[in-house]
Every structure is written in structure tokens, then in C-alpha cells.
Coordinates of C-alpha atoms in Angstrom, one line a residue:
M12 CA 14.0 -24.2 -33.6
S13 CA 11.7 -26.8 -35.1
R14 CA 10.9 -30.2 -33.6
V15 CA 10.6 -33.1 -35.9
L16 CA 9.2 -36.6 -35.1
F17 CA 10.1 -39.5 -37.3
V18 CA 7.6 -42.3 -37.2
C19 CA 7.7 -45.8 -38.7
L20 CA 6.2 -49.2 -37.8
H21 CA 8.8 -50.6 -35.4
N22 CA 11.1 -47.7 -34.7
A23 CA 14.0 -50.0 -35.4
G24 CA 15.1 -48.9 -38.8
R25 CA 13.9 -45.9 -40.9
S26 CA 12.9 -43.7 -38.1
H27 CA 16.1 -44.2 -36.1
M28 CA 18.2 -43.6 -39.2
S29 CA 16.2 -40.5 -39.9
Q30 CA 16.5 -39.1 -36.4
A31 CA 20.3 -39.8 -36.2
L32 CA 21.0 -38.3 -39.7
F33 CA 18.8 -35.3 -39.0
E34 CA 20.5 -34.6 -35.7
R35 CA 23.9 -34.7 -37.5
V36 CA 22.7 -32.3 -40.2
A37 CA 20.8 -30.0 -37.9
D38 CA 23.7 -29.7 -35.5
G39 CA 21.5 -28.4 -32.7
R40 CA 19.5 -25.9 -34.8
H41 CA 16.5 -28.3 -34.6
E42 CA 15.4 -31.2 -32.4
A43 CA 14.4 -34.7 -33.5
R44 CA 12.8 -37.8 -31.9
S45 CA 11.6 -41.0 -33.3
A46 CA 8.9 -43.6 -32.5
G47 CA 7.0 -46.5 -33.8
T48 CA 3.4 -47.7 -33.8
T49 CA 4.4 -51.2 -32.8
P50 CA 8.0 -50.9 -31.5
A51 CA 10.5 -53.7 -31.9
D52 CA 12.8 -54.9 -29.1
R53 CA 15.9 -53.3 -30.6
V54 CA 17.3 -51.5 -33.6
H55 CA 17.8 -53.8 -36.6
A56 CA 21.4 -55.1 -36.7
E57 CA 21.7 -54.2 -40.4
V58 CA 20.6 -50.7 -39.7
A59 CA 23.1 -50.3 -36.9
A60 CA 25.9 -51.6 -39.2
A61 CA 24.9 -49.2 -42.1
M62 CA 24.9 -46.3 -39.7
A63 CA 28.2 -47.3 -38.2
E64 CA 29.7 -47.0 -41.7
L65 CA 28.9 -43.2 -41.4
G66 CA 30.3 -43.0 -37.8
I67 CA 26.9 -42.9 -36.2
D68 CA 26.1 -45.5 -33.4
V69 CA 22.4 -46.3 -33.1
S70 CA 23.0 -49.8 -31.7
G71 CA 22.2 -48.8 -28.2
R72 CA 19.0 -46.9 -29.0
T73 CA 15.7 -48.4 -27.7
P74 CA 12.6 -48.3 -29.9
Q75 CA 9.7 -46.5 -28.3
K76 CA 6.0 -46.4 -28.8
L77 CA 4.4 -43.5 -30.6
T78 CA 2.2 -41.6 -28.2
T79 CA -0.1 -38.6 -28.6
E80 CA 2.3 -36.7 -26.3
L81 CA 5.2 -37.3 -28.7
A82 CA 3.1 -36.2 -31.7
E83 CA 2.0 -33.1 -29.8
W84 CA 5.6 -32.3 -29.0
A85 CA 6.5 -32.1 -32.7
D86 CA 6.0 -29.3 -35.2
I87 CA 6.5 -31.7 -38.0
V88 CA 5.7 -35.4 -38.1
V89 CA 7.4 -37.5 -40.8
T90 CA 5.7 -40.8 -41.3
M91 CA 7.2 -43.8 -43.0
G92 CA 4.8 -46.7 -43.6
C93 CA 2.6 -46.4 -40.4
G94 CA -0.5 -45.5 -42.3
D95 CA -3.7 -45.0 -40.3
E96 CA -2.0 -46.0 -37.0
C97 CA -0.3 -42.6 -36.9
P98 CA -2.3 -40.2 -34.8
Y99 CA -3.5 -37.0 -36.5
I100 CA -3.0 -33.9 -34.5
P101 CA -4.6 -30.8 -36.0
G102 CA -2.2 -28.0 -36.7
K103 CA 0.8 -30.3 -37.2
R104 CA 2.6 -30.5 -40.5
Y105 CA 2.7 -34.1 -41.8
I106 CA 5.1 -35.4 -44.4
D107 CA 5.0 -39.0 -45.7
W108 CA 8.2 -40.6 -46.9
D109 CA 7.5 -43.7 -49.0
L110 CA 10.6 -45.7 -48.1
Q111 CA 11.2 -49.4 -48.1
D112 CA 11.4 -51.1 -44.6
P113 CA 15.0 -52.3 -44.1
S114 CA 13.9 -55.1 -41.8
G115 CA 15.4 -58.4 -43.0
L116 CA 17.4 -56.8 -45.8
P117 CA 21.2 -57.5 -46.0
L118 CA 23.5 -54.6 -45.4
E119 CA 23.7 -54.0 -49.2
G120 CA 20.0 -53.5 -49.2
V121 CA 20.0 -51.1 -46.3
R122 CA 22.6 -48.7 -47.7
P123 CA 20.4 -47.2 -50.5
I124 CA 17.6 -46.6 -48.0
R125 CA 20.0 -44.9 -45.6
D126 CA 21.4 -42.8 -48.4
E127 CA 17.9 -41.7 -49.5
I128 CA 17.0 -40.8 -45.9
A129 CA 20.2 -38.8 -45.7
R130 CA 19.2 -36.9 -48.8
R131 CA 15.7 -36.2 -47.5
V132 CA 16.8 -35.1 -44.0
E133 CA 19.4 -32.7 -45.6
Q134 CA 16.6 -31.2 -47.7
L135 CA 14.3 -31.0 -44.7
A136 CA 16.9 -29.3 -42.4
A137 CA 17.7 -26.8 -45.2
E138 CA 14.0 -26.0 -45.6
L139 CA 13.7 -25.5 -41.8
D140 CA 16.7 -23.2 -41.6

């Protein structure tokens, strides 16, 4: 079982979508968590709406701060736009996904980001299997 940590700036969009979609695809074979370098107060409403279209409820999730302990927990750290603020832990595998931040986008703008994340997490889960 692999442990994957998805990290973005606010832990209110990309990382929550990634965690939720990865958990669905991995179906208990791997674990996932998410965090942000500067967490927001809540998951973006547009992100929650886009995920609800897939039957996934992220509206009640609370953004959390990235800590060294969280990074140490993970086997793989997937970063999305946090740059130098993400801690580097030797021996961890890091993957950077260049994805647009969905903050402030209308639902129509969030859907392509969600769908690209879905494609990437499917590929990652298949690789880990």
C-alpha cells in the first residue's frame, strides 16, 4: 500500500479533488491525504459543485496546513503550484502537476481541471498497483 499526499496552495481545490478522486480509484489499495501551504477556510464552492456532479461530496472537508509530519507520512508527494513552500524530505518521491488553480473560476472552468486530475490520478493509481 502506497501513501500519497496531494499538496496545493490553499487545500481548497486541486488537492481536495485529487485526494477524493484518488481514493475512489484506489478503492482502499492505497491511502491519500491532502494539505495546503496556506490553507483556506473552506473548499471552494465551485470545486464542491464539480465534484458533486461525480457523486463525490467534498463540501464538508476542511483545508489543513501542510506539515513536515504529513510529508513524512507520504511515500509520494504530488505538488500543484506550491513551489518552494513545499518541504523537501529526502527519500520521498515528488511529482509536480502543473494544473490551473480553480479558485474564482466558474463551474465550467473547474470541470476541465477536475477531469484532468481524474486522468492523472487514474494513471498514478495504476502505476502504484
